[in-house]
Coordinates of C-alpha atoms in Angstrom, one line a residue:
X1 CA 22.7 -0.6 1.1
X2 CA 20.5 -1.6 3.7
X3 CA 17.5 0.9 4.8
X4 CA 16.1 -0.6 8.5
X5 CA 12.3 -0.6 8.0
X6 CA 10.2 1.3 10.7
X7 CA 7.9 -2.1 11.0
X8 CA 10.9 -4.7 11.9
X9 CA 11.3 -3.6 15.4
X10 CA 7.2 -4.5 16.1
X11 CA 7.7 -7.7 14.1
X12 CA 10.7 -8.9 16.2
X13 CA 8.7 -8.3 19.2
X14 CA 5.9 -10.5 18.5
X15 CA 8.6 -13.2 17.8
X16 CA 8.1 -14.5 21.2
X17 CA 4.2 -14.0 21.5
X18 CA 2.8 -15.8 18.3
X19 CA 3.9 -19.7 16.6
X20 CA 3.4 -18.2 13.1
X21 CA 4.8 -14.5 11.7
X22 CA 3.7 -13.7 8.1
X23 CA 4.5 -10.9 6.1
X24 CA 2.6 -9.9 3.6
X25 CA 3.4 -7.3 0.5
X26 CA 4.0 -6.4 -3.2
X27 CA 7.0 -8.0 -4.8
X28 CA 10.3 -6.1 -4.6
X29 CA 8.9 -4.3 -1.4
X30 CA 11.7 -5.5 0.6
X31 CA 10.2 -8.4 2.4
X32 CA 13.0 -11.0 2.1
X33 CA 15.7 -8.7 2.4
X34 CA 14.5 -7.5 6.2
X35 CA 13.5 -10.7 7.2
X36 CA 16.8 -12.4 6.7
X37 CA 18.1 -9.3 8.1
X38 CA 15.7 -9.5 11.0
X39 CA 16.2 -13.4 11.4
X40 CA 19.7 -14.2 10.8
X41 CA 19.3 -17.6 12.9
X42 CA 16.8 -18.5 10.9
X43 CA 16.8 -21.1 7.5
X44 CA 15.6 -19.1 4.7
X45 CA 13.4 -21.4 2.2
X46 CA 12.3 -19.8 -1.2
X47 CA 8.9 -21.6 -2.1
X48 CA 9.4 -20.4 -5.6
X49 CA 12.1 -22.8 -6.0
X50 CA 10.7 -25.3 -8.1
X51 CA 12.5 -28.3 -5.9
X52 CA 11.4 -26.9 -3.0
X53 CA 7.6 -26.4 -4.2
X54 CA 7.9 -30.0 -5.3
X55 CA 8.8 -30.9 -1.9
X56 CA 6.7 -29.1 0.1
X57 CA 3.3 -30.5 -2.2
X58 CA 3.9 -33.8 -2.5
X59 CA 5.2 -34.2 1.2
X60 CA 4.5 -31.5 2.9
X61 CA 4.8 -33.8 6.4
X62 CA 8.5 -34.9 5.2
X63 CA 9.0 -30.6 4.3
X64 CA 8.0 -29.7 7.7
X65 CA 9.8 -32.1 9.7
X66 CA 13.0 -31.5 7.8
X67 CA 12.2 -27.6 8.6
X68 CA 10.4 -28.0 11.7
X69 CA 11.6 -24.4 13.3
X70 CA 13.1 -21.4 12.9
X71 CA 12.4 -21.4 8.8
X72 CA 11.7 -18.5 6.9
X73 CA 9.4 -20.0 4.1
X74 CA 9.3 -17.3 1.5
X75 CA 6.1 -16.9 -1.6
X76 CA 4.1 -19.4 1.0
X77 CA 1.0 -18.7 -1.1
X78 CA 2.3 -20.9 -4.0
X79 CA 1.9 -24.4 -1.9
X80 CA -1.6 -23.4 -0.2
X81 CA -1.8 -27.4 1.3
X82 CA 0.8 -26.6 3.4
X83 CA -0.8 -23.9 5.9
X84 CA -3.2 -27.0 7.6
X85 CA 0.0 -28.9 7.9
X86 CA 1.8 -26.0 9.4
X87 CA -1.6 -25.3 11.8
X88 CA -0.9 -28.8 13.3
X89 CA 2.8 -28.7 13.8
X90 CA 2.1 -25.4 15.5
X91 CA -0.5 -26.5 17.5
X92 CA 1.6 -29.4 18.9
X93 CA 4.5 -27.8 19.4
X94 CA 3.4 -24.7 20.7
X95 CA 6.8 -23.1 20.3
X96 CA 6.6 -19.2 20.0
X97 CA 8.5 -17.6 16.7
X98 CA 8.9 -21.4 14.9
X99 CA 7.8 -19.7 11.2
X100 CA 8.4 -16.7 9.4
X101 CA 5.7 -16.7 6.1
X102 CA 6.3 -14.1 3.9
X103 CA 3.9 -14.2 0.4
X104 CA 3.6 -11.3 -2.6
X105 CA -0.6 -12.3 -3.0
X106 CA -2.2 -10.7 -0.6
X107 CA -5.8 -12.6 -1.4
X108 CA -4.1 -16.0 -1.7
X109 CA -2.5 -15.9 1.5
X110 CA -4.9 -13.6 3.8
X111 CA -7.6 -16.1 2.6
X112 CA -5.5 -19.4 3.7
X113 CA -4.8 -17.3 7.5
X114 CA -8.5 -16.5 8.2
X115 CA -9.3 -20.4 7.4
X116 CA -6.7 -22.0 8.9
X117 CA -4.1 -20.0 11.0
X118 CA -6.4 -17.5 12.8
X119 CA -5.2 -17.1 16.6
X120 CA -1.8 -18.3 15.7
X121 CA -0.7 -15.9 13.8
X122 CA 0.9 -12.2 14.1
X123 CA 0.2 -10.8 10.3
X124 CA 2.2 -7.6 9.0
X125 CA 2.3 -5.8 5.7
X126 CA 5.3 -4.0 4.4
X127 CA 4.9 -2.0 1.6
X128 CA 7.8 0.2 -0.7
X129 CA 10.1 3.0 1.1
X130 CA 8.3 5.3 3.5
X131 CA 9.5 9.0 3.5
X132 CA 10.7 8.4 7.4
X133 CA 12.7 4.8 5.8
X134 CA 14.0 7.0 3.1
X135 CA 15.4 9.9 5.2
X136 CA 17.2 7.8 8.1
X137 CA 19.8 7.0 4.7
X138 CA 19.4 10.7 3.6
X139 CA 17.4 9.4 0.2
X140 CA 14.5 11.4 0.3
X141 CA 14.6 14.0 -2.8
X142 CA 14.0 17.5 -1.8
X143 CA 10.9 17.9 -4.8
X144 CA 7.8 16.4 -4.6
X145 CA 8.3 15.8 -8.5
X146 CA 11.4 13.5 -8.1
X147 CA 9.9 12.0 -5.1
X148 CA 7.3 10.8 -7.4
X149 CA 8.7 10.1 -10.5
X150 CA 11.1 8.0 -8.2
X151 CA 8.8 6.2 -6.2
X152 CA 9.8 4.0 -3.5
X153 CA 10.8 0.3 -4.3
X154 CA 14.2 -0.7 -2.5
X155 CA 16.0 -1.5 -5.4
X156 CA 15.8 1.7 -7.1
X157 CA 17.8 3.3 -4.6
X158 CA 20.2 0.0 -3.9
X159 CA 21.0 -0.1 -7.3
X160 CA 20.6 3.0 -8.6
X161 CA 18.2 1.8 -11.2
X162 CA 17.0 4.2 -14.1
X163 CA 12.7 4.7 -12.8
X164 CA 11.8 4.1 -16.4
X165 CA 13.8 0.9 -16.8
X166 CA 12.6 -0.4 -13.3
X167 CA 9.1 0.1 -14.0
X168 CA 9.1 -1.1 -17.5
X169 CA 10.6 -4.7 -16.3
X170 CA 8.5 -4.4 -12.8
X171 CA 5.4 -4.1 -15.4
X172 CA 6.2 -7.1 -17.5
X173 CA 7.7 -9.3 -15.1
X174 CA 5.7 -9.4 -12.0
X175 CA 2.0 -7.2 -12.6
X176 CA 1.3 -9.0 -16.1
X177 CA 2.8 -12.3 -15.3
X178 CA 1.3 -12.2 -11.7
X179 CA -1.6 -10.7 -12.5
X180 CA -2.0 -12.6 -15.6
X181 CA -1.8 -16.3 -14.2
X182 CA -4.2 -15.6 -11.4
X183 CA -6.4 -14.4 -13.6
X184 CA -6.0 -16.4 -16.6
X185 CA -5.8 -12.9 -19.1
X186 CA -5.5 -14.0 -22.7
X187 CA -5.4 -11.0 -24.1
X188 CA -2.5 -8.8 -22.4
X189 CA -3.3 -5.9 -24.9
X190 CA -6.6 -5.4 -23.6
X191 CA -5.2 -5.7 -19.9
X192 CA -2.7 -3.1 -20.8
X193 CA -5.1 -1.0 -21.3
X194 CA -7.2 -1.5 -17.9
X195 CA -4.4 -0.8 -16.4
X196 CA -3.5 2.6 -18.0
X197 CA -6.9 3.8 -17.5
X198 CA -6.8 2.9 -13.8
X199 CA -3.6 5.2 -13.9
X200 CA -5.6 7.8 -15.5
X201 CA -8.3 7.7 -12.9
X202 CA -6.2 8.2 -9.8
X203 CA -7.3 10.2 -7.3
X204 CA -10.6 10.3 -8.8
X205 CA -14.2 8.5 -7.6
X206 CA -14.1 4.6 -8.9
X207 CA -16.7 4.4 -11.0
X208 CA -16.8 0.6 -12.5
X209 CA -19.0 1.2 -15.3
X210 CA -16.9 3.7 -17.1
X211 CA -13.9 2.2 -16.3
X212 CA -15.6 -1.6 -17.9
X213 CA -17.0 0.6 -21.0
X214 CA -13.5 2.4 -21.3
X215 CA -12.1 -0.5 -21.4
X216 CA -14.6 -2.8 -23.7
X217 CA -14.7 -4.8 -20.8
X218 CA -17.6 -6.5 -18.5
X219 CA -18.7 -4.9 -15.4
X220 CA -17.9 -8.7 -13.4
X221 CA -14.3 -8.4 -15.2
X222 CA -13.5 -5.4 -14.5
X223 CA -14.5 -6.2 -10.6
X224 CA -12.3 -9.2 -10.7
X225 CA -9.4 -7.3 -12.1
X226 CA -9.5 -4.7 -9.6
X227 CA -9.8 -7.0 -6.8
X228 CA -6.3 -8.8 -7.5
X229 CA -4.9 -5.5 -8.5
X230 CA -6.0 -4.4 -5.0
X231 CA -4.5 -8.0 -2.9
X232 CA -1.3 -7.8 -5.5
X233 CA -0.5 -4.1 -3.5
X234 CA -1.0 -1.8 -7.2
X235 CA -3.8 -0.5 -6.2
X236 CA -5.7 0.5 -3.0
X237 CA -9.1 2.2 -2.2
X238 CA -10.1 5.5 0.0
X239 CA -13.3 5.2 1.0
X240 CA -15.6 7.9 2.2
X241 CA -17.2 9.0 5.1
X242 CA -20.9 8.4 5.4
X243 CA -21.9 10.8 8.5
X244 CA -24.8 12.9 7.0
X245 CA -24.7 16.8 7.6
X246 CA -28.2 17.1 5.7
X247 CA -26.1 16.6 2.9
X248 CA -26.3 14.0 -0.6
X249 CA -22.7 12.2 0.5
X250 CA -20.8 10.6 -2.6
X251 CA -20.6 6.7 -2.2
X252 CA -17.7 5.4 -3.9
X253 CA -14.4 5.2 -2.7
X254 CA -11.7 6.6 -4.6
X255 CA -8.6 5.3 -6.6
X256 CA -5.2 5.5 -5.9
X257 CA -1.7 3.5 -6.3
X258 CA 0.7 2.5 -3.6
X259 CA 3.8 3.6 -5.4
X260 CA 3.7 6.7 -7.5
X261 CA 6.9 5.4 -9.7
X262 CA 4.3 2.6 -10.9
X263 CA 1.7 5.0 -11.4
X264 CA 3.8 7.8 -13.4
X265 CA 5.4 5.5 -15.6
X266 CA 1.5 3.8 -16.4
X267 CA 1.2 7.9 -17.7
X268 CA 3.9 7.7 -19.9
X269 CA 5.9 10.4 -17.5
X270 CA 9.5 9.9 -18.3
X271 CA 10.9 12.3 -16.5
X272 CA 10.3 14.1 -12.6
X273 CA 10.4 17.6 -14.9
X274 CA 7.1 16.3 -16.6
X275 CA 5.1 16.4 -13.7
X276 CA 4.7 20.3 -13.5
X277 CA 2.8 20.0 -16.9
X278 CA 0.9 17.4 -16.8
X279 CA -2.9 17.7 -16.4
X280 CA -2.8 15.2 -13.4
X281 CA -0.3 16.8 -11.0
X282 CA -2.8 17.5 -8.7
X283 CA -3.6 13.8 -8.5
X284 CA -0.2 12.5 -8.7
X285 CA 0.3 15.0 -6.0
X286 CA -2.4 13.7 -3.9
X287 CA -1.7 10.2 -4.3
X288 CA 1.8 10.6 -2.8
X289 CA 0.4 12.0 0.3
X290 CA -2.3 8.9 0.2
X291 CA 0.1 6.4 -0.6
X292 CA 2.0 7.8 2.5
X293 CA -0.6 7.6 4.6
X294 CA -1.1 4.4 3.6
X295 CA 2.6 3.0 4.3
X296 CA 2.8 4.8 7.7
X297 CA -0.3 3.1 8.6
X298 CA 1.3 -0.5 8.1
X299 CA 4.5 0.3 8.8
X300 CA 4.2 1.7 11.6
X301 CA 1.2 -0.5 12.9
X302 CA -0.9 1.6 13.6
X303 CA -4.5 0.4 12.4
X304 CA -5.3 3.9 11.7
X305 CA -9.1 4.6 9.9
X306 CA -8.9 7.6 7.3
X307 CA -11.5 8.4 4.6
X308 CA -12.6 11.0 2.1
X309 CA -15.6 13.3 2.4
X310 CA -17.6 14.4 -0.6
X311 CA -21.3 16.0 -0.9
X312 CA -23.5 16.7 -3.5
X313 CA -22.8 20.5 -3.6
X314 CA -19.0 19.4 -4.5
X315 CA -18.0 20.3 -0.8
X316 CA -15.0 18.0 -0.1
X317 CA -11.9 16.8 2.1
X318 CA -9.1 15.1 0.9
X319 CA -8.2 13.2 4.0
X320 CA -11.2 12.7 7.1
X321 CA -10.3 11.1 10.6
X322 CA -12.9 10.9 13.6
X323 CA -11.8 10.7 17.4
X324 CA -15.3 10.3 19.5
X325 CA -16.6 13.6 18.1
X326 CA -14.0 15.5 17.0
X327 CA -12.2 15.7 13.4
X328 CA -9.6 16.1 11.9
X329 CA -9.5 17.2 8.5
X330 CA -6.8 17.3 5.2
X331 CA -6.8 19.1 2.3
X332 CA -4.2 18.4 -0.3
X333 CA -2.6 21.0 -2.9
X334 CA 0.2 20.3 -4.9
X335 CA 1.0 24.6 -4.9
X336 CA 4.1 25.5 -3.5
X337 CA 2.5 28.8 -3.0
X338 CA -0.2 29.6 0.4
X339 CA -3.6 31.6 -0.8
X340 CA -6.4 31.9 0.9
X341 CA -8.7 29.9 -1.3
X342 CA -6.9 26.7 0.1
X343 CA -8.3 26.7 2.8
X344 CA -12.3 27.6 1.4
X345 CA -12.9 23.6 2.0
X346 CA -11.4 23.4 5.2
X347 CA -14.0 26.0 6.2
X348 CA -17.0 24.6 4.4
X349 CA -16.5 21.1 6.7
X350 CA -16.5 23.3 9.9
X351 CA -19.8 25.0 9.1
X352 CA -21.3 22.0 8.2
X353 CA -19.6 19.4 10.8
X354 CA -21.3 22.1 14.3
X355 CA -21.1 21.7 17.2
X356 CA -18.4 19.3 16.4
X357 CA -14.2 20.6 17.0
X358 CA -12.4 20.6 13.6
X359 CA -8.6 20.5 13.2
X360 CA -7.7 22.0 9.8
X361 CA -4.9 20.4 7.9
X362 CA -3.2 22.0 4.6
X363 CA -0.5 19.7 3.2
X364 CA 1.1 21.5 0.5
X365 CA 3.9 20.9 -2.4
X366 CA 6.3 23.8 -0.2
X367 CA 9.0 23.0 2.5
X368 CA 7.8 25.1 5.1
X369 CA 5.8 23.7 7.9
X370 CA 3.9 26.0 9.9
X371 CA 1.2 26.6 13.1
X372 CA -1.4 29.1 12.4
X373 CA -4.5 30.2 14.8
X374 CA -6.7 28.8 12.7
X375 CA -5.0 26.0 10.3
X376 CA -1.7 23.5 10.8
X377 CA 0.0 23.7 7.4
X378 CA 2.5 21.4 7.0
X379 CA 5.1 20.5 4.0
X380 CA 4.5 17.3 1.9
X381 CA 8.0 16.1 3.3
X382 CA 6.7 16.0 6.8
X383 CA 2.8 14.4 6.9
X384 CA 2.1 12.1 9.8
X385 CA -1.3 10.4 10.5

């Protein structure tokens, strides 16, 4: 099974405008598989292959001329000498579309663009399964619950994988090893651990003290671990909005995962009928509509800015976007059931935010979409940015 990704259409596009593609992502996100699909004319050349790394380091001139154009070169980030030898074979050819990069370390390989490849490169991110990706093959479940226990890595749904035996081998073989290497963890135990209270904190404020004394960790470690959880695509950060309405505004950004399957097995969920009683529903609700966001914002390339807003008297928005003066506000409930009281937040914002136009946004756990006077309130299945 194939599922055509909404970003490979704006990828092919730039094929004829930029020397250098890369494509950036967690492992098992799909890259590989869309880009040969994308790029049949193309060489594919896995970097990971220990012949090929051998190659490419100890001659990378001799590499490059023996795949001088149209080469997919696949894990790039694991031979970092070759991206000055690739900026002069670009820059002397000048042929539009001659490499496809695709690398799994964000930090490794983002880092090696800005110092070496800037100008000459388009750079595009493609995360797990969107809910649009997932409904063009009709795989979208019709609970949120499955949705999440589920989550959204391409192989789950090609091959009909069990979550819980996915994510237990997804765990062990790419976020400790990865993690672990970069980072030179000796004890995994204790990086276990990090990582389950990470889990625990989703959806909440980051606060890197706690999370270090949680963990019987350093401050500086617990930093450095988040940061290459955050370029390995695990994790990702909300910030929030800092406009002041006469109000104390709350600083740090929040926490959140990019695939809810990850971060409900990290809970010990083993099962979608779970969800309903566990204490964190409303976060693993919220984190689905955030990781959403999230993937619609890459895959779609959109560039899109979206933040939080907390103050001091606990008034808060889930979601917070700006246009000139104007805003457009999201408030997340995992209920399948519309009260009034959802929309008490909604309302505090407008008072606060005058003069300035509000639109009001509930995204709920139900199925039904609808337009009020006053509110949009729209089902979990259909979100947009």
């Amino acid at each position: 099974m194939f599922v055509k990704r909404q970003i490979s259409n704006i990828i092919k596009a730039q094929q004829s405008k930029f020397p250098i593609l890369a494509v950036t992502g967690p492992r098992q996100s799909g890259k590989t598989t869309m880009l040969k699909e994308l790029f049949e004319e193309y060489r594919y050349v896995s970097l990971e292959n220990p012949d090929m790394r051998f190659f490419a380091s100890e001659d990378p001139n001799g590499f490059l001329n023996e795949y001088s154009e149209k080469v997919i070169l696949d894990e790039i980030q694991t031979v970092p000498q070759l991206f000055s030898y690739l900026q002069t074979k670009v820059d002397e050819n000048k042929k539009m579309g001659q490499y496809i990069l695709s690398g799994s370390q964000n930090f490794s390989l983002i880092n090696k663009i800005t110092q070496t490849l800037a100008g000459r490169v388009a750079l595009f991110k493609l995360l797990p399964l969107d809910f649009e990706e997932l409904k063009t093959e009709n795989l979208l479940a019709e609970s949120y619950q499955e949705t999440i226990f589920k989550g959204f890595y391409p192989a789950i749904f090609d091959r009909e994988i069990d979550p819980n035996i996915f994510y237990a081998n997804y765990l062990q073989t790419y976020v400790e090893k990865d993690v672990t290497e970069i980072l030179n963890v000796r004890d995994l135990t204790t990086f276990r651990t990090f990582l389950g209270l990470c889990a625990a904190r989703a959806g909440q404020l980051l606060n890197i003290s706690g999370l270090a004394n949680d963990c019987n960790i350093s401050q500086p470690t617990a930093k450095a671990w988040l940061s290459i959880l955050e370029s390995s695509y695990i994790i990702f950060k909300l910030h929030p909005f800092h406009e002041n309405f006469n109000k104390r505004l709350v600083k740090s950004p929040k926490l959140y995962f990019n695939d809810t399957g990850l971060l409900s097995h990290l809970l010990g969920i083993r099962a979608a009928s779970e969800i309903n009683t566990n204490r964190l529903k409303g976060n693993l609700f919220e984190n689905l509509i955030l990781a959403e966001l999230q993937k619609k914002n890459y895959h779609q390339y959109l560039h899109s800015n979206y933040y939080f807003w907390q103050d001091s008297n606990a008034n808060e928005v889930d979601i917070l976007t700006k246009n000139n003066e104007d805003f457009k506000i999201s408030e997340i409930k995992a209920t399948e059931t519309i009260t009034a009281t959802l929309f008490k937040q909604l309302d505090r914002f407008e008072e606060i935010a005058k003069p300035a136009k509000v639109k009001k946004t509930l995204i709920y756990g139900g199925l039904n979409s609808q337009k009020r006077s006053r509110y949009e309130i729209v089902s979990w299945k259909d979100i947009s940015l």
